[in-house]
Amino acid sequence: MDSAYPVDDIAPIAILMDELRSEDVQLRLNAIHSIPTIAMALGPDRAREELIPFLQDSVDDEDEVLLALAEELGRSFEEYIGGKDFAHVILGPLENLSAVEETLVRDKAAESITKVAAVLSQAQVEEYYIPLLKRLSHGEWFTSRTSSAALYPAVYSKVSSVIQDDLRKSYQALASDETPMVRRAAAKWLGALLKHFSQEHILSDGLPIYRRLQLDDQDSVRLLTVEDLIVLAQRMAPAEVKEQLLKQIRQSIGDKSWRVRYMAANHFNELAEAIGSELVREELIGQYVQLLKDNEAEVRTAAAGQIPGFSKLLDKEVILARIVPCVRDLSQDSSQHVRAALATQISGLAPLLGKAPTIEHLLPLFLHLLKDEFPDVRLNVISKLETVDTVIGIDLLSDSLLPAIVELAEDKSWRVRQAIIEYIPLLAKQLGKPFFDEQLGNLCMSWLGDTVFSIREAATVNLKRLTEVFGVEWAKVAIVPKVMGMGNHPNYLFRMTTVQAITTIAPSLNLDIIRTEVIGPLLLLFEDNIPNIRFNVAKAFEVLANTFGGSPDGREFVQQRIIPALEHLKNDPDSDVRFFAARALQKALSST
């Protein structure tokens, strides 16, 4: 060891080096995460000469440790070994990690190599990175060849045209590899690589590579070419797309494997935008209708998710003639997932069609979906009602809305009940105060007594948001008396809900309401038999003091009504009550 380094510096490094050799996986994992510390303590020269070779030689057999190593080396590790000029040194250990068996480790190693590539100069890339890429691309095991595909896009535009020619040939070899895993990787990364190709090479090299992969006998390869197709279409003129890619577009959309058709349906809007409006009109409308009528529910679900986005590219007459009939069929689909996807998207057609066509064609479908047996379908329709409201108003839907909301509010699944509570303020805004008070007011109060705590909690937040929608005066009449009335309930859960509701709503109320309606019942509850209620009252007092202690009237109110009550609670027999009372008292005193 170099005597220039103090023993105190070297000792922890030696310990960490030993931990890297330890049989205990957790110790090795901790040591890996400490590598930046080791490198910093060693200094740049020793980190390059001792630490990096050590890491390169100790390829651990535990995937968890290897993954951590690949991750650490990609976190700007060059800063610890002398900066960008020496960044290529990190490539050694990462090359070893790129060839291991575990996919997660290989992917992370490839990701770290591309991060290193970003800081390399052209000379470093050509001297160190390209040889590494060639070794991995021609590796004996498929694992290294699979990893190599991810490394091409990062440096293609950084190297000379001669090396670019070699890279294109090497990538072509990966696309024709005998191992499906390698071809999958080639298909996955082709799109990213094509973005760096010149226009000339898109047609001469990119297109043949894509066509080879698009005709692969493995559907796991073909499904990844859908995204490559979109990149090609973006890089080519509409006339070239029509001439060179039309056949492939038809093949992907009509592929015998549902997984490929699913990918095509899932990326349909991107494809439509890439190929241009003329081809959309001539070709894609028919292809899209084909996907909406697919035999597989997964494909129909993905296609339904694209309805508004694709329809934006079409004329209103075409939407009515070709898309709306399919939407009508999908609303009756046997798969609940298809109907749920449609329910989320169908409202997006309303702004495109306008008021009269929406009332004629879409309104019956909204009403039908609001009566669907599957709660998610009804919820999805309700969640998007704002879009419909802006086009036709909500009055036409209100008769069907009410039964749907009541059913969802009483659903046996508490998650469904919670979801509908979250949409109530939005509905309140659209339905208006009179309709809400008459039809939904009691329903909102009933949630405060739900058996599930999450529902009671959501109900209190709902009341706060409704106060923000309808105003404080409405809350004074419609909410506060009912909430405070629950404070006299014999069941402690109802009394607890009163306290929690006031704690939540108080910031949205004014001091007058707190004085006249709220503080009296709260002062009764702070003497409740149940300690949980007493310490929640202390929390409520804290919120009131924070909210209203800023104004002169508020300070007077806090001093006269809240501080004496907290002084009393501070001496409560229960330790939790004393704790929250002391905390609230401190806040109350500081606010005044």
XYZ file of C-alpha atoms in Angstrom:
592
model
C 0.000 0.000 0.000
C 1.129 3.559 -0.750
C 2.589 5.084 2.408
C 1.367 8.517 1.257
C -2.155 7.514 2.349
C -2.852 7.728 6.105
C -3.739 4.477 7.821
C -7.130 5.938 8.877
C -8.052 6.384 5.195
C -6.897 2.942 4.131
C -8.536 0.918 6.964
C -12.189 1.506 5.938
C -11.257 0.865 2.285
C -9.680 -2.464 3.208
C -12.793 -3.376 5.194
C -15.022 -2.533 2.243
C -12.806 -4.562 -0.099
C -13.161 -7.516 2.292
C -16.923 -7.041 2.342
C -16.956 -7.318 -1.457
C -15.360 -10.762 -0.992
C -17.716 -11.717 1.854
C -20.067 -14.691 1.648
C -22.910 -12.594 3.107
C -24.930 -11.173 0.204
C -26.187 -8.196 2.234
C -22.625 -7.208 3.148
C -21.579 -7.387 -0.515
C -24.644 -5.355 -1.483
C -23.788 -2.660 1.091
C -20.195 -2.630 -0.182
C -21.366 -2.157 -3.793
C -23.477 0.840 -2.760
C -20.371 2.233 -1.030
C -18.207 2.072 -4.179
C -18.402 5.860 -4.781
C -17.127 6.367 -1.200
C -14.274 3.906 -1.781
C -13.372 5.603 -5.072
C -13.401 9.033 -3.449
C -11.173 7.853 -0.599
C -8.735 6.148 -2.991
C -8.470 9.139 -5.288
C -8.859 9.068 -9.108
C -5.548 7.301 -9.914
C -5.909 4.455 -7.425
C -9.638 4.104 -8.226
C -8.716 3.474 -11.887
C -5.721 1.254 -11.174
C -7.057 -0.781 -8.212
C -10.824 -0.480 -7.794
C -11.978 -0.846 -11.421
C -9.794 -3.963 -12.135
C -11.017 -5.433 -8.843
C -14.653 -4.892 -9.899
C -13.926 -6.311 -13.330
C -12.466 -9.492 -11.873
C -15.055 -10.060 -9.155
C -18.172 -10.794 -11.214
C -20.331 -12.009 -8.358
C -22.828 -14.780 -8.986
C -25.682 -13.103 -7.040
C -27.970 -11.215 -9.438
C -28.954 -8.690 -6.787
C -25.317 -7.664 -6.249
C -24.596 -7.512 -9.989
C -27.657 -5.334 -10.550
C -26.508 -2.910 -7.847
C -23.021 -2.786 -9.404
C -24.403 -2.063 -12.898
C -26.545 0.714 -11.414
C -23.723 2.340 -9.413
C -21.348 2.392 -12.401
C -23.941 4.292 -14.429
C -24.374 7.065 -11.852
C -21.759 9.505 -13.231
C -19.045 7.215 -11.834
C -16.470 8.868 -14.141
C -16.370 11.769 -11.676
C -14.588 9.520 -9.173
C -11.913 8.241 -11.580
C -10.630 11.469 -13.104
C -13.523 12.820 -15.167
C -14.697 12.353 -18.758
C -11.186 11.707 -20.108
C -11.128 8.394 -18.222
C -14.827 7.463 -18.529
C -13.964 4.608 -20.935
C -12.306 2.731 -18.027
C -15.801 2.007 -16.607
C -16.716 0.081 -19.770
C -14.624 -2.946 -18.658
C -16.777 -4.112 -15.719
C -19.977 -3.121 -17.554
C -19.003 -5.276 -20.552
C -18.751 -8.303 -18.256
C -22.134 -7.495 -16.724
C -23.694 -7.199 -20.209
C -23.018 -10.865 -20.851
C -24.482 -12.401 -17.664
C -27.550 -14.612 -17.732
C -30.002 -12.471 -15.741
C -31.963 -10.119 -18.030
C -32.403 -7.380 -15.407
C -28.633 -7.163 -14.865
C -27.905 -7.084 -18.607
C -30.491 -4.367 -19.211
C -29.135 -2.209 -16.383
C -25.550 -2.728 -17.612
C -26.564 -1.699 -21.154
C -28.349 1.354 -19.757
C -25.211 2.341 -17.802
C -22.993 1.831 -20.874
C -25.189 4.241 -22.873
C -24.906 6.784 -20.022
C -21.107 6.467 -20.193
C -21.279 6.853 -23.998
C -22.948 10.249 -23.537
C -19.758 11.671 -21.946
C -17.222 10.012 -24.288
C -15.509 11.986 -27.036
C -15.547 10.710 -30.641
C -11.960 9.478 -30.268
C -12.852 7.541 -27.077
C -15.943 6.084 -28.731
C -13.955 4.837 -31.734
C -11.037 3.543 -29.647
C -12.884 1.891 -26.745
C -16.682 1.760 -27.246
C -16.800 0.403 -30.822
C -14.457 -2.557 -30.080
C -16.649 -3.360 -27.020
C -19.750 -3.184 -29.231
C -18.185 -5.535 -31.784
C -17.140 -8.025 -29.102
C -20.660 -8.096 -27.662
C -22.327 -8.231 -31.119
C -20.228 -11.239 -32.136
C -20.200 -12.907 -28.721
C -20.477 -16.664 -28.524
C -23.409 -16.524 -26.091
C -26.727 -14.972 -27.086
C -26.753 -12.923 -23.862
C -23.979 -10.575 -25.022
C -25.500 -10.265 -28.520
C -28.867 -9.401 -26.946
C -27.285 -6.650 -24.820
C -25.384 -5.202 -27.787
C -28.574 -4.100 -29.621
C -29.285 -1.442 -26.969
C -25.811 0.078 -27.412
C -26.019 1.094 -31.103
C -28.324 4.172 -30.916
C -26.185 5.932 -28.272
C -23.085 6.272 -30.495
C -24.252 5.942 -34.118
C -24.275 9.699 -34.748
C -20.929 10.177 -32.928
C -18.758 8.080 -35.269
C -17.370 8.463 -38.784
C -19.343 7.353 -41.850
C -17.036 4.334 -42.356
C -17.794 3.055 -38.843
C -21.509 3.857 -39.370
C -21.458 1.505 -42.387
C -20.012 -1.238 -40.173
C -22.577 -0.591 -37.454
C -25.472 -0.923 -39.908
C -24.066 -4.255 -41.164
C -23.585 -5.517 -37.620
C -27.144 -4.531 -36.694
C -28.421 -6.321 -39.794
C -26.656 -9.458 -38.526
C -28.401 -9.111 -35.140
C -31.780 -8.819 -36.913
C -31.023 -12.119 -38.701
C -29.587 -13.898 -35.635
C -30.647 -17.504 -35.105
C -31.723 -16.784 -31.500
C -35.198 -15.203 -31.088
C -34.042 -13.275 -27.987
C -31.413 -11.454 -30.060
C -33.911 -10.659 -32.822
C -36.323 -9.364 -30.170
C -33.642 -6.988 -28.867
C -32.899 -5.879 -32.449
C -36.607 -5.140 -33.008
C -36.876 -3.326 -29.674
C -33.977 -0.938 -30.362
C -34.373 -0.497 -34.119
C -36.708 2.501 -33.747
C -34.198 4.393 -31.575
C -31.412 3.625 -34.079
C -33.476 4.663 -37.122
C -33.829 8.173 -35.660
C -30.073 8.639 -36.231
C -29.991 7.215 -39.792
C -29.628 9.598 -42.731
C -32.576 9.735 -45.159
C -30.599 7.696 -47.691
C -29.835 4.927 -45.186
C -33.438 4.794 -43.943
C -34.404 3.367 -47.344
C -31.227 1.421 -48.131
C -30.630 -0.203 -44.709
C -33.374 0.660 -42.199
C -36.241 -0.586 -44.345
C -34.701 -4.034 -45.127
C -33.856 -4.594 -41.428
C -37.417 -3.660 -40.437
C -38.964 -5.902 -43.140
C -36.842 -8.854 -42.027
C -37.998 -8.462 -38.420
C -41.618 -7.730 -39.371
C -41.820 -11.110 -41.148
C -40.184 -13.007 -38.266
C -41.777 -16.345 -37.384
C -41.904 -15.367 -33.667
C -44.787 -13.091 -32.686
C -42.701 -11.802 -29.741
C -40.392 -10.257 -32.354
C -43.117 -9.034 -34.720
C -45.048 -7.190 -32.001
C -41.993 -5.023 -31.249
C -41.772 -3.894 -34.896
C -44.981 -1.820 -34.581
C -43.046 0.998 -32.892
C -40.280 0.690 -35.532
C -42.949 1.099 -38.214
C -44.069 4.391 -36.619
C -40.481 5.744 -36.603
C -40.013 4.741 -40.264
C -43.282 6.438 -41.223
C -42.196 9.606 -39.398
C -38.887 9.651 -41.293
C -40.427 9.049 -44.749
C -42.508 11.230 -47.069
C -46.214 10.247 -47.473
C -45.546 9.042 -51.035
C -42.674 6.802 -49.781
C -44.877 5.464 -46.965
C -47.556 4.562 -49.500
C -45.055 2.848 -51.763
C -42.786 1.166 -49.192
C -44.820 0.564 -45.997
C -48.456 0.059 -46.932
C -48.092 -3.716 -47.181
C -46.380 -3.883 -43.748
C -49.055 -1.684 -42.142
C -51.752 -4.062 -43.407
C -49.773 -7.115 -42.273
C -49.247 -5.792 -38.711
C -52.902 -4.794 -38.285
C -54.110 -8.104 -39.723
C -51.419 -10.297 -38.110
C -52.428 -13.848 -37.192
C -51.177 -13.247 -33.627
C -53.519 -11.223 -31.397
C -50.509 -9.833 -29.511
C -49.229 -8.113 -32.661
C -52.719 -6.782 -33.440
C -52.950 -5.560 -29.829
C -49.709 -3.576 -30.254
C -50.985 -2.142 -33.540
C -54.255 -1.112 -31.852
C -52.431 0.337 -28.834
C -50.218 2.559 -31.037
C -52.813 3.288 -33.708
C -53.053 7.046 -33.157
C -49.267 7.472 -33.361
C -49.231 5.479 -36.601
C -52.111 7.512 -38.062
C -50.377 10.803 -37.242
C -47.100 9.548 -38.722
C -48.466 8.457 -42.126
C -50.467 11.606 -42.945
C -54.125 12.487 -43.484
C -54.401 11.213 -47.074
C -53.375 7.662 -46.195
C -55.529 7.769 -43.061
C -58.581 8.448 -45.242
C -57.641 5.916 -47.912
C -56.338 3.050 -45.775
C -56.494 3.369 -42.015
C -60.221 3.889 -41.491
C -60.976 0.396 -42.761
C -58.043 -1.063 -40.796
C -59.216 0.657 -37.602
C -62.769 -0.630 -38.000
C -61.235 -4.092 -38.431
C -59.458 -3.720 -35.040
C -62.648 -2.477 -33.337
C -64.362 -5.668 -34.550
C -61.442 -7.994 -33.715
C -62.159 -11.474 -32.333
C -59.992 -10.877 -29.257
C -61.338 -8.719 -26.401
C -57.825 -7.415 -25.587
C -57.472 -6.012 -29.117
C -60.944 -4.413 -29.018
C -60.093 -2.879 -25.612
C -56.862 -1.348 -26.948
C -58.630 -0.097 -30.104
C -61.464 1.438 -28.047
C -58.836 3.412 -26.117
C -57.823 5.155 -29.363
C -61.324 6.268 -30.469
C -61.238 10.044 -29.714
C -57.599 10.451 -30.797
C -58.135 8.746 -34.156
C -61.501 10.450 -34.723
C -59.797 13.869 -34.463
C -58.097 13.050 -37.774
C -61.440 12.372 -39.502
C -64.323 14.471 -40.832
C -67.576 14.496 -38.851
C -69.444 12.612 -41.634
C -66.824 9.824 -41.590
C -67.042 9.509 -37.786
C -70.830 9.166 -38.018
C -70.690 6.701 -40.906
C -67.776 4.461 -39.845
C -66.841 4.958 -36.166
C -70.201 5.502 -34.418
C -71.681 2.147 -35.623
C -68.624 0.370 -34.134
C -69.022 2.333 -30.889
C -72.661 1.205 -30.771
C -71.559 -2.433 -31.114
C -68.839 -2.035 -28.475
C -71.360 -0.634 -25.962
C -73.059 -4.055 -26.156
C -69.752 -5.996 -26.135
C -69.664 -9.250 -24.192
C -66.404 -8.237 -22.460
C -66.756 -5.888 -19.493
C -63.189 -4.633 -20.077
C -64.063 -3.513 -23.612
C -67.148 -1.690 -22.313
C -65.088 -0.085 -19.514
C -62.472 1.144 -22.028
C -65.237 2.491 -24.277
C -66.936 4.249 -21.335
C -63.708 6.149 -20.620
C -63.301 7.279 -24.247
C -66.803 7.707 -25.696
C -67.283 11.192 -24.239
C -64.305 12.370 -26.326
C -66.483 12.038 -29.451
C -69.026 14.615 -28.225
C -66.918 17.746 -28.951
C -66.035 16.340 -32.401
C -69.676 15.680 -33.371
C -71.380 18.718 -31.839
C -74.686 18.986 -29.967
C -77.329 17.548 -32.347
C -75.378 14.421 -33.478
C -74.279 13.768 -29.871
C -77.901 13.838 -28.670
C -79.013 11.633 -31.556
C -76.203 9.076 -31.647
C -74.212 9.152 -28.394
C -76.806 10.036 -25.744
C -78.564 6.618 -26.005
C -75.141 4.950 -25.582
C -74.300 7.058 -22.494
C -77.659 6.133 -20.975
C -77.119 2.453 -21.804
C -73.606 2.417 -20.289
C -74.875 4.160 -17.135
C -77.065 1.082 -16.545
C -74.237 -1.414 -17.174
C -74.008 -4.306 -14.701
C -70.242 -3.791 -14.268
C -69.508 -0.904 -11.822
C -66.294 0.176 -13.570
C -68.252 0.926 -16.751
C -70.677 3.208 -14.889
C -67.833 4.873 -12.996
C -65.887 5.545 -16.200
C -68.899 7.219 -17.837
C -69.464 9.412 -14.774
C -65.760 10.338 -14.551
C -65.863 11.868 -18.043
C -69.243 13.634 -17.846
C -67.632 17.064 -17.841
C -66.810 16.695 -21.558
C -70.416 15.771 -22.376
C -71.771 18.591 -20.206
C -69.885 21.203 -22.235
C -71.530 19.931 -25.460
C -75.129 18.980 -24.576
C -75.572 19.926 -20.913
C -76.141 17.368 -18.199
C -79.941 17.731 -17.940
C -80.535 15.067 -20.579
C -78.517 12.591 -18.524
C -79.710 13.515 -15.035
C -82.616 11.013 -14.911
C -80.268 8.109 -15.635
C -77.423 9.535 -13.602
C -79.220 9.397 -10.290
C -79.964 5.643 -10.244
C -76.382 4.947 -11.442
C -74.877 7.095 -8.674
C -77.126 5.570 -5.982
C -76.253 2.039 -7.115
C -72.526 2.807 -7.080
C -72.851 4.506 -3.699
C -74.336 1.309 -2.265
C -72.009 -1.104 -4.094
C -70.704 -3.949 -1.928
C -67.104 -3.114 -2.920
C -65.849 -0.209 -0.777
C -63.403 0.783 -3.543
C -66.324 1.436 -5.899
C -68.066 3.498 -3.201
C -64.853 5.456 -2.660
C -64.450 6.120 -6.400
C -67.957 7.555 -6.790
C -67.421 9.815 -3.745
C -64.406 11.354 -5.510
C -66.559 12.286 -8.529
C -69.386 13.885 -6.493
C -67.948 17.461 -6.393
C -67.509 17.348 -10.179
C -71.106 16.171 -10.596
C -72.326 18.781 -8.110
C -70.800 21.544 -10.205
C -72.605 20.249 -13.316
C -75.951 19.340 -11.730
C -76.365 22.570 -9.758
C -77.357 23.277 -6.160
C -81.146 22.579 -6.265
C -80.799 19.162 -7.953
C -77.913 18.243 -5.671
C -79.720 19.214 -2.452
C -82.831 17.352 -3.470
C -81.257 14.161 -4.840
C -77.709 13.718 -3.512
C -77.442 15.702 -0.251
C -78.647 12.872 2.001
C -76.482 10.359 0.128
C -73.341 12.410 0.885
C -74.238 12.529 4.569
C -74.934 8.769 4.670
C -71.310 8.054 3.681
C -70.195 9.591 6.971
C -71.707 6.560 8.687
C -70.133 3.925 6.407
C -68.594 0.884 8.081
C -65.275 1.368 6.231
C -62.973 4.096 7.576
C -61.601 5.002 4.103
C -65.159 5.806 2.973
C -65.838 7.984 6.030
C -62.532 9.775 5.444
C -63.318 10.301 1.722
C -66.795 11.547 2.696
C -65.330 14.289 4.923
C -63.003 15.441 2.116
C -66.021 15.354 -0.209
C -67.939 17.734 2.097
C -64.995 20.149 2.096
C -64.871 20.142 -1.725
C -68.657 20.618 -1.919
C -68.321 23.643 0.375
C -65.777 25.055 -2.076
C -68.218 24.415 -4.974
C -71.463 25.757 -3.421
C -70.106 28.275 -0.909
C -70.007 28.783 2.856
C -73.645 29.876 3.242
C -74.807 26.644 1.615
C -72.552 24.638 3.958
C -73.991 26.482 6.984
C -77.497 25.259 6.114
C -76.900 21.940 4.333
C -73.801 20.399 5.954
C -72.795 21.831 9.325
C -76.049 21.143 11.280
C -76.139 17.509 10.087
C -72.458 16.924 10.850
C -72.688 18.473 14.310
C -75.895 16.532 15.003
C -73.925 13.279 14.683
C -71.883 14.403 17.700
C -74.752 13.249 19.955
C -74.889 9.739 18.453
C -74.532 6.875 20.975
C -72.039 5.084 18.663
C -68.571 6.568 19.206
C -67.643 6.112 15.499
C -70.310 8.664 14.512
C -69.048 11.085 17.161
C -65.493 10.552 15.901
C -66.640 11.269 12.320
C -68.116 14.589 13.475
C -64.745 15.654 14.886
C -62.800 14.481 11.821
C -65.294 16.115 9.441
C -65.002 19.472 11.223
C -61.190 19.196 11.242
C -61.299 18.724 7.449
C -64.023 21.257 6.596
C -63.061 24.056 9.061
C -60.527 25.786 6.727
C -63.343 26.239 4.153
C -65.784 27.776 6.684
C -65.836 31.281 8.193
C -65.393 32.342 11.811
C -69.083 33.200 12.220
C -70.143 29.590 11.469
C -67.433 28.199 13.761
C -68.657 30.478 16.604
C -72.371 29.809 16.207
C -72.564 26.221 14.960
C -69.323 24.343 15.621
C -67.534 25.294 18.813
C -70.439 24.429 21.181
C -70.749 20.750 20.171
C -66.925 20.437 20.027
C -66.635 21.686 23.611
C -69.077 18.954 24.651
C -67.085 16.309 22.790
C -63.790 17.247 24.484
C -65.279 15.688 27.647
C -66.225 12.466 25.814
C -65.570 9.109 27.544
C -63.494 7.819 24.612
C -59.843 9.037 24.610
C -59.611 8.780 20.790
C -62.400 11.339 20.471
C -60.795 13.662 23.014
C -57.413 13.729 21.263
C -59.113 14.219 17.887
C -60.920 17.222 19.401
C -57.452 18.532 20.383
C -56.363 18.117 16.747
C -59.509 19.959 15.604
C -58.733 22.820 18.013
C -55.212 22.986 16.541
C -56.640 23.366 13.015
C -59.113 26.032 14.171
C -56.331 27.991 15.897
C -54.104 27.814 12.801
C -56.970 28.774 10.471
C -58.523 31.667 12.376
C -55.737 32.858 14.728
C -54.447 35.350 12.153
C -57.273 37.929 12.455
C -58.089 40.060 15.563
C -61.555 38.434 15.931
C -60.007 35.024 15.427
C -57.330 35.628 18.080
C -59.977 36.683 20.565
C -62.008 33.553 19.753
C -58.969 31.276 20.191
C -58.060 32.898 23.539
C -61.597 32.746 24.954
C -62.839 29.368 23.716
C -59.971 27.133 22.508
C -57.025 27.797 24.823
C -59.020 27.156 28.075
C -60.296 23.849 26.641
C -56.767 22.802 25.674
C -55.446 23.762 29.129
C -58.037 21.364 30.538
C -57.136 18.565 28.068
C -53.426 19.019 28.867
C -54.112 17.397 32.238
C -56.144 14.487 30.786
C -55.518 11.039 32.325
C -54.748 9.595 28.846
C -51.146 10.142 27.627
C -52.119 10.457 23.923
C -54.711 13.121 24.735
C -52.125 15.017 26.803
C -49.608 14.856 23.940
C -51.989 16.201 21.255
C -53.451 18.789 23.638
C -49.956 20.094 24.534
C -49.020 20.275 20.822
C -52.273 22.068 19.932
C -51.873 24.461 22.881
C -48.376 25.396 21.739
C -49.692 26.128 18.197
C -52.696 28.033 19.566
C -50.509 30.226 21.799
C -48.066 30.933 18.973
C -50.915 31.835 16.571
C -52.245 34.457 18.989
